[in-house]
Coordinates of C-alpha atoms in Angstrom, one line a residue:
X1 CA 4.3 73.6 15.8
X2 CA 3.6 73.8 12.0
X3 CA 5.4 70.5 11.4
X4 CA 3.2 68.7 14.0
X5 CA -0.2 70.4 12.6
X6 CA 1.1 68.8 9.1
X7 CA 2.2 65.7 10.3
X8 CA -1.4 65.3 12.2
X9 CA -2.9 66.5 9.2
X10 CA -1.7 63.6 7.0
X11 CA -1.8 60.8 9.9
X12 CA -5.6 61.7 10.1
X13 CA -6.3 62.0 6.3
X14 CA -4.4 58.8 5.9
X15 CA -6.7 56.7 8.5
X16 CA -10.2 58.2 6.8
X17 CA -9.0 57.5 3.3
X18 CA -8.6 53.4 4.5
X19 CA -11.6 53.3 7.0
X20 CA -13.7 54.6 4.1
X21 CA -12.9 51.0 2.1
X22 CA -13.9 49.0 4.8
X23 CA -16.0 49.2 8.1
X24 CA -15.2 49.5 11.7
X25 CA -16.9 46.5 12.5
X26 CA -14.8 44.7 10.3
X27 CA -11.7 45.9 12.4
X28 CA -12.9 45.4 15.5
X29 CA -13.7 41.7 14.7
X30 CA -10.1 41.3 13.6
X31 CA -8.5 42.7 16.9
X32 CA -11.0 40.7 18.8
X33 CA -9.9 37.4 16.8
X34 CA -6.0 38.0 17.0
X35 CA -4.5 34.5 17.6
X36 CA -2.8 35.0 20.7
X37 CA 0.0 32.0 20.3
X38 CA 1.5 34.2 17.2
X39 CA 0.7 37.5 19.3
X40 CA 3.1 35.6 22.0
X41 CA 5.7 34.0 19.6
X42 CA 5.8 37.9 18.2
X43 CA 6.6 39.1 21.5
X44 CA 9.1 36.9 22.1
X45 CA 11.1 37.6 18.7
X46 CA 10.8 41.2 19.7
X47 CA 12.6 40.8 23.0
X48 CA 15.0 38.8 21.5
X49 CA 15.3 42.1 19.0
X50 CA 16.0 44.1 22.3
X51 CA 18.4 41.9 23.7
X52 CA 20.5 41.7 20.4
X53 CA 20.1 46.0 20.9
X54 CA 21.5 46.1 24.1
X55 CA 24.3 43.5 23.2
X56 CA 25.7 46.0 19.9
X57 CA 25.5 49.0 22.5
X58 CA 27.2 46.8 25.1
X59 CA 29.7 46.0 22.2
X60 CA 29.9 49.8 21.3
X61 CA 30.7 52.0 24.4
X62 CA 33.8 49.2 24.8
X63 CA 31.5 47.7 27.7
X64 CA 32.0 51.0 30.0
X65 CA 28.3 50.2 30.6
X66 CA 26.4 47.6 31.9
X67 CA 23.8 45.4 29.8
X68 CA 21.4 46.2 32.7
X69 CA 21.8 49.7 32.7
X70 CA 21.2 49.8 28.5
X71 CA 17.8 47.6 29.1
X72 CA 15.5 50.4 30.8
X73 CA 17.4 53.3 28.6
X74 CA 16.5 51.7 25.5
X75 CA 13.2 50.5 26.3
X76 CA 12.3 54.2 27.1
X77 CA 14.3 54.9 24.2
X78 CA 11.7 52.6 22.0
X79 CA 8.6 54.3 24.1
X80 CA 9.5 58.1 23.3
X81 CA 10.3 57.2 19.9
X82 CA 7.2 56.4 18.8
X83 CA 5.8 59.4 19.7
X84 CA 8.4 61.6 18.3
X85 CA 12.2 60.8 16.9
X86 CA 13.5 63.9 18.0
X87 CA 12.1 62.7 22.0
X88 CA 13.6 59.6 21.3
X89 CA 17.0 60.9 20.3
X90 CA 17.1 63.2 23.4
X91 CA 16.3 60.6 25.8
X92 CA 18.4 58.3 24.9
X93 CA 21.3 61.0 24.5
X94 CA 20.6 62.3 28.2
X95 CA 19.8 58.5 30.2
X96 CA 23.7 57.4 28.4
X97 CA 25.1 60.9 29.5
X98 CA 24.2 60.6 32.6
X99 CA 25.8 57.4 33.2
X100 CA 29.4 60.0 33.2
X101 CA 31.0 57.0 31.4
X102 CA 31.4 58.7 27.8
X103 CA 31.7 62.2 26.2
X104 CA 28.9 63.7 24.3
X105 CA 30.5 63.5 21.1
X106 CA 31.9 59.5 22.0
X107 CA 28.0 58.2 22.4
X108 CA 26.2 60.4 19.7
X109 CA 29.0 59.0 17.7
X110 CA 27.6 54.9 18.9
X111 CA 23.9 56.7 18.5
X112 CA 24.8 57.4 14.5
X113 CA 26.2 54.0 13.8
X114 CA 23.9 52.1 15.3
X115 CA 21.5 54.1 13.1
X116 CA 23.3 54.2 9.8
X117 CA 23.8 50.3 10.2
X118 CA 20.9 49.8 11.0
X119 CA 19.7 51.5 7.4
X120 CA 22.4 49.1 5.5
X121 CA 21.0 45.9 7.1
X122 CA 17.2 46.8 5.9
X123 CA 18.3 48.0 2.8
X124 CA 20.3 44.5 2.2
X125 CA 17.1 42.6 4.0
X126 CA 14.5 44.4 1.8
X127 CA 16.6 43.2 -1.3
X128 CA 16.6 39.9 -0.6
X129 CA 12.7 39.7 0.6
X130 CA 11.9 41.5 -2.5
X131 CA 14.1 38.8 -4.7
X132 CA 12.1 35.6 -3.2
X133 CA 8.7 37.5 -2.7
X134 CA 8.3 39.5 -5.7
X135 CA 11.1 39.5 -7.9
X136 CA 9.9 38.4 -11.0
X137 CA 6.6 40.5 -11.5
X138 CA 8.0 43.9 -12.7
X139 CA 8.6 46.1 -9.5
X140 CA 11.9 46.8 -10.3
X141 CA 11.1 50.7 -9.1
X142 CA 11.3 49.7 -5.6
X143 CA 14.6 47.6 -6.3
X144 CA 16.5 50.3 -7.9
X145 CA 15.3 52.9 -4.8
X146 CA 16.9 50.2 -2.4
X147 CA 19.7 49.2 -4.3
X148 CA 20.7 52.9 -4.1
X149 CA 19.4 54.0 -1.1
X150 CA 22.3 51.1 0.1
X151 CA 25.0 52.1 -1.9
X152 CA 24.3 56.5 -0.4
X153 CA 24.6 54.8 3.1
X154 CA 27.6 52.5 3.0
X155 CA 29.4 55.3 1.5
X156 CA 28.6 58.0 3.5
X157 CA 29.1 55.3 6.7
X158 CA 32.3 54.6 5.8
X159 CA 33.6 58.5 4.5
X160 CA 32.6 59.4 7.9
X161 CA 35.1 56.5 9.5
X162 CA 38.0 57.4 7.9
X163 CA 37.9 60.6 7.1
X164 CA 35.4 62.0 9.3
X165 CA 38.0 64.3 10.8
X166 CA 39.1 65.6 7.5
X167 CA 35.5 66.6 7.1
X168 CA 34.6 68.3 9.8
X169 CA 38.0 70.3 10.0
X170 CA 37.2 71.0 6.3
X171 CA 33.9 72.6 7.1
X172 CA 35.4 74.7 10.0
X173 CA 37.9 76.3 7.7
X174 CA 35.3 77.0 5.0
X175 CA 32.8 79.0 7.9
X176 CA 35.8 80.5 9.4
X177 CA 36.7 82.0 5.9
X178 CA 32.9 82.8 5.4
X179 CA 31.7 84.5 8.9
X180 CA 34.9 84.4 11.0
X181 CA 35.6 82.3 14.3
X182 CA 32.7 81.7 17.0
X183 CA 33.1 80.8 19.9
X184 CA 29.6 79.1 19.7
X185 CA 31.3 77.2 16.4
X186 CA 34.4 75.9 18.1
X187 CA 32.1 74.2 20.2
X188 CA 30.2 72.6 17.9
X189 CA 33.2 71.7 16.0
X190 CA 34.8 70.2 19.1
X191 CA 32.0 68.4 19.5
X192 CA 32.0 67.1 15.9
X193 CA 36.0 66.2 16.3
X194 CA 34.7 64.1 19.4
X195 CA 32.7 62.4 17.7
X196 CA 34.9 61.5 14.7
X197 CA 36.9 59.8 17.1
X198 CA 33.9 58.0 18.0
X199 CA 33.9 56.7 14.5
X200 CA 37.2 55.8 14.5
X201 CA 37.1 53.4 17.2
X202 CA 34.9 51.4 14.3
X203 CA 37.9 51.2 12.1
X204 CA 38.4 47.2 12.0
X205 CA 37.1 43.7 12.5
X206 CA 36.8 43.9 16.6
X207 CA 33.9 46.6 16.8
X208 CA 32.8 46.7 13.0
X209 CA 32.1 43.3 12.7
X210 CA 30.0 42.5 15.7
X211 CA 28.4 45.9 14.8
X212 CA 27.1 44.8 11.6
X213 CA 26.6 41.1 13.1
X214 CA 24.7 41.9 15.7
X215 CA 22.3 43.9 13.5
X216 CA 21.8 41.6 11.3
X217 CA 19.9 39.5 13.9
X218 CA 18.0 42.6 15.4
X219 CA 16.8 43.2 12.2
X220 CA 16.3 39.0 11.1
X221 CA 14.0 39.1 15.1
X222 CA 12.1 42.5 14.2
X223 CA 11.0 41.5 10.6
X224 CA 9.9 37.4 12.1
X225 CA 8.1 39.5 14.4
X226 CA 6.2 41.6 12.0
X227 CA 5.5 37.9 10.0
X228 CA 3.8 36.2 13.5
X229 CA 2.1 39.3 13.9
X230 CA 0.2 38.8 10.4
X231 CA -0.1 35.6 11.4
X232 CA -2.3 36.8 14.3
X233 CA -4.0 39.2 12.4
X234 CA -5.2 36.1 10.1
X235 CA -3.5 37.0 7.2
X236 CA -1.7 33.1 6.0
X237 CA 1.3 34.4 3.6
X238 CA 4.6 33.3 3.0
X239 CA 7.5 33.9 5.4
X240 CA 9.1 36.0 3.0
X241 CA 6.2 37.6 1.3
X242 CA 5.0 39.0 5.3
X243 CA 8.7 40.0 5.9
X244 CA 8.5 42.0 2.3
X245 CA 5.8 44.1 3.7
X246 CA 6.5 44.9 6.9
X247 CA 9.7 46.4 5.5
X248 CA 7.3 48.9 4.0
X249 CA 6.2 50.4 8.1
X250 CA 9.9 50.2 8.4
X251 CA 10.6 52.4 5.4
X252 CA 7.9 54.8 6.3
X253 CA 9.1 55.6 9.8
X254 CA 12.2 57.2 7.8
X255 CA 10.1 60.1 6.1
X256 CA 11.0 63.4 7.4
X257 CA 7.6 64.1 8.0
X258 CA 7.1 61.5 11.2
X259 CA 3.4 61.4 12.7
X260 CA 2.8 60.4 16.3
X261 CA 2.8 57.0 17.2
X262 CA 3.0 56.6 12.9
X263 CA -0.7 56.9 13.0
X264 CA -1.9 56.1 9.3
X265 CA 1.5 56.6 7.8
X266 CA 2.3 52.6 9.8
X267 CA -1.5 51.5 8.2
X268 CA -1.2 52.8 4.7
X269 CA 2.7 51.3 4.0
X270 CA 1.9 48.4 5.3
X271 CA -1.3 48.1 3.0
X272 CA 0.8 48.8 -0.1
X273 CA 3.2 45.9 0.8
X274 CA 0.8 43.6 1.0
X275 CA -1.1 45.0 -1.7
X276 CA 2.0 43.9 -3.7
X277 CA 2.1 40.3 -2.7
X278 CA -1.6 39.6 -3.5
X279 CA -3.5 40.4 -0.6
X280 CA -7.0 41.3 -0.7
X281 CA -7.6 45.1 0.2
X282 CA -9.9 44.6 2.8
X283 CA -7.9 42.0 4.7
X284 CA -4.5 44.2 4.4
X285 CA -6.6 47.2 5.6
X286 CA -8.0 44.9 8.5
X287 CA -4.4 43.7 9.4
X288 CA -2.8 46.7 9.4
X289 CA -4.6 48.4 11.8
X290 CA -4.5 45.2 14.2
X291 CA -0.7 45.2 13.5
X292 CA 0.3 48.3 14.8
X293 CA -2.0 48.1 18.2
X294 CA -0.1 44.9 18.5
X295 CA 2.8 46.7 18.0
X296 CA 1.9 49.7 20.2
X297 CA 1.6 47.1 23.0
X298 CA 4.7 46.0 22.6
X299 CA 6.5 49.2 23.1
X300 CA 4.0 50.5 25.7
X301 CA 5.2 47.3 28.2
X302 CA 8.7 48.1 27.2
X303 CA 8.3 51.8 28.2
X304 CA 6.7 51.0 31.3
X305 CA 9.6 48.6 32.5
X306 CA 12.3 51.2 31.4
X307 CA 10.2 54.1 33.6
X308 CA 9.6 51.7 36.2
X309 CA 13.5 50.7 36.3
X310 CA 14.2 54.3 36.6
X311 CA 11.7 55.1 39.6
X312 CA 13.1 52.2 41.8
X313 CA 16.9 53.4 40.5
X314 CA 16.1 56.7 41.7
X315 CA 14.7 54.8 45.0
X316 CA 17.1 52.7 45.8
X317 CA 20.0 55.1 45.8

């Protein structure tokens, strides 16, 4: 409860601090001026995001379930997210479980490395964004940060893949030597040995390579998303400068302090991206806050046609 105090606390410090440097009305005016053709080429990329989603799962569970099914589960998936990770994670992790198709530990496993993936392929993108939008005017700071942030991933990823039994079975031994044998730990160690397995499955070009294929173009949709939603805002920047700060939102949803719906955290690192690439501060300010409504539309109509999908599922049988 404290956590969600805090993370309300900052969200709503966050918004006052930019809507003291320009006004409402300003804002308003922006959202009511959002070019609609770049609001609808946005959506589109965006789908196309979702489709590539559902294709890496599809890849993943080894096609034990069906394209259709994924659609609704990660479209809810997208919808709980936003209001809290931990929702996200738990709907996602009961909608695939109760498909009966795969063991706990076999889709947490395909949960993870879609995840840590996912990380590698932002960190790589935000690189090369930063290289062609900003490379040569000093911010080496936030080059270094990714640059290491993407060598931590790739080698935990890939420790986990081929030795990710040796490392759970070597944390067992060390708590039974510590506290003894649990019942309540065999099980979570079980369910950590499923999951290793999991990873192993990724050993290899037939499932590792579409993996890291296939998020490669999520990511490549999302971030020419983010670009035709400045563009609706009415914010005219390079392709590569607008994909360089919306990789900032992007960064900020990984804080461990997440705030509902990313209320002022989404605003504010958006701002300081596009702070970085020359834009003025009350047009960044005005375009963030239009950004993440269009956004919030976006996953709203996604969550309604996962919910909807499973009322008539539930129907229907």
């Amino acid at each position: 409860m404290k956590k969600i105090f805090l993370s309300l606390g900052i969200g709503t410090f966050l918004i006052v601090a930019l809507l003291k440097r320009v006004s409402l009305s300003d804002i308003l005016q922006n959202i009511a001026s959002v070019d609609l053709g770049f609001f609808g080429v946005a959506f589109v990329a965006y789908m196309i995001a979702n489709v590539f989603r559902v294709e890496r799962f599809y890849v993943l569970v080894e096609r034990k379930i069906s394209r259709r099914e994924f659609f609704p589960i990660l479209f809810i998936y997208n919808f709980l997210n936003v209001i809290s990770p931990v929702l996200g994670v738990a709907s996602y992790l009961h909608l695939v479980g109760k498909t009966g198709t795969m063991s706990f530990g076999r889709h947490t496993s395909v949960f993870i490395s879609s995840r840590v993936v996912d990380a590698i392929i932002v960190a790589i993108l935000f690189i090369v964004f930063f290289l062609r939008a900003v490379g040569g005017r000093g911010e080496s700071g936030l080059l270094i940060l990714a640059a290491l942030l993407l060598i931590f991933v790739i080698g935990i990823f890939f420790a986990v893949i081929f030795w990710g039994k040796k490392i759970s079975e070597f944390f067992r031994k060390q708590l039974e030597r510590g506290i003894g044998r649990w019942q309540i730990l065999d099980s979570f160690f079980n369910h950590m040995d499923d999951m290793a397995d999991g990873f192993v499955l990724l050993r290899g070009n037939r499932i590792l390579a579409p993996l890291f294929l296939l998020t490669l173009f999520i990511w490549l949709a999302l971030f020419l998303s983010g670009f035709f939603l400045l563009q609706s805002a009415g914010l005219t920047i390079g392709l590569f400068k607008g994909m360089f700060s919306y990789a900032f939102p992007i960064f900020a949803s990984l804080l461990p302090i997440t705030v509902p719906a990313s209320i002022g955290t989404y605003e504010m690192s958006l701002v300081s991206g596009l702070l970085l690439v020359g834009v003025s501060k009350t047009a960044a300010i005005t375009a963030s806050f239009t950004m993440h409504i269009q956004e919030l539309v976006f996953i709203i109509t996604g969550g309604t046609i996962g919910f909807l999908c499973q009322f008539l599922k539930k129907i229907i049988k």
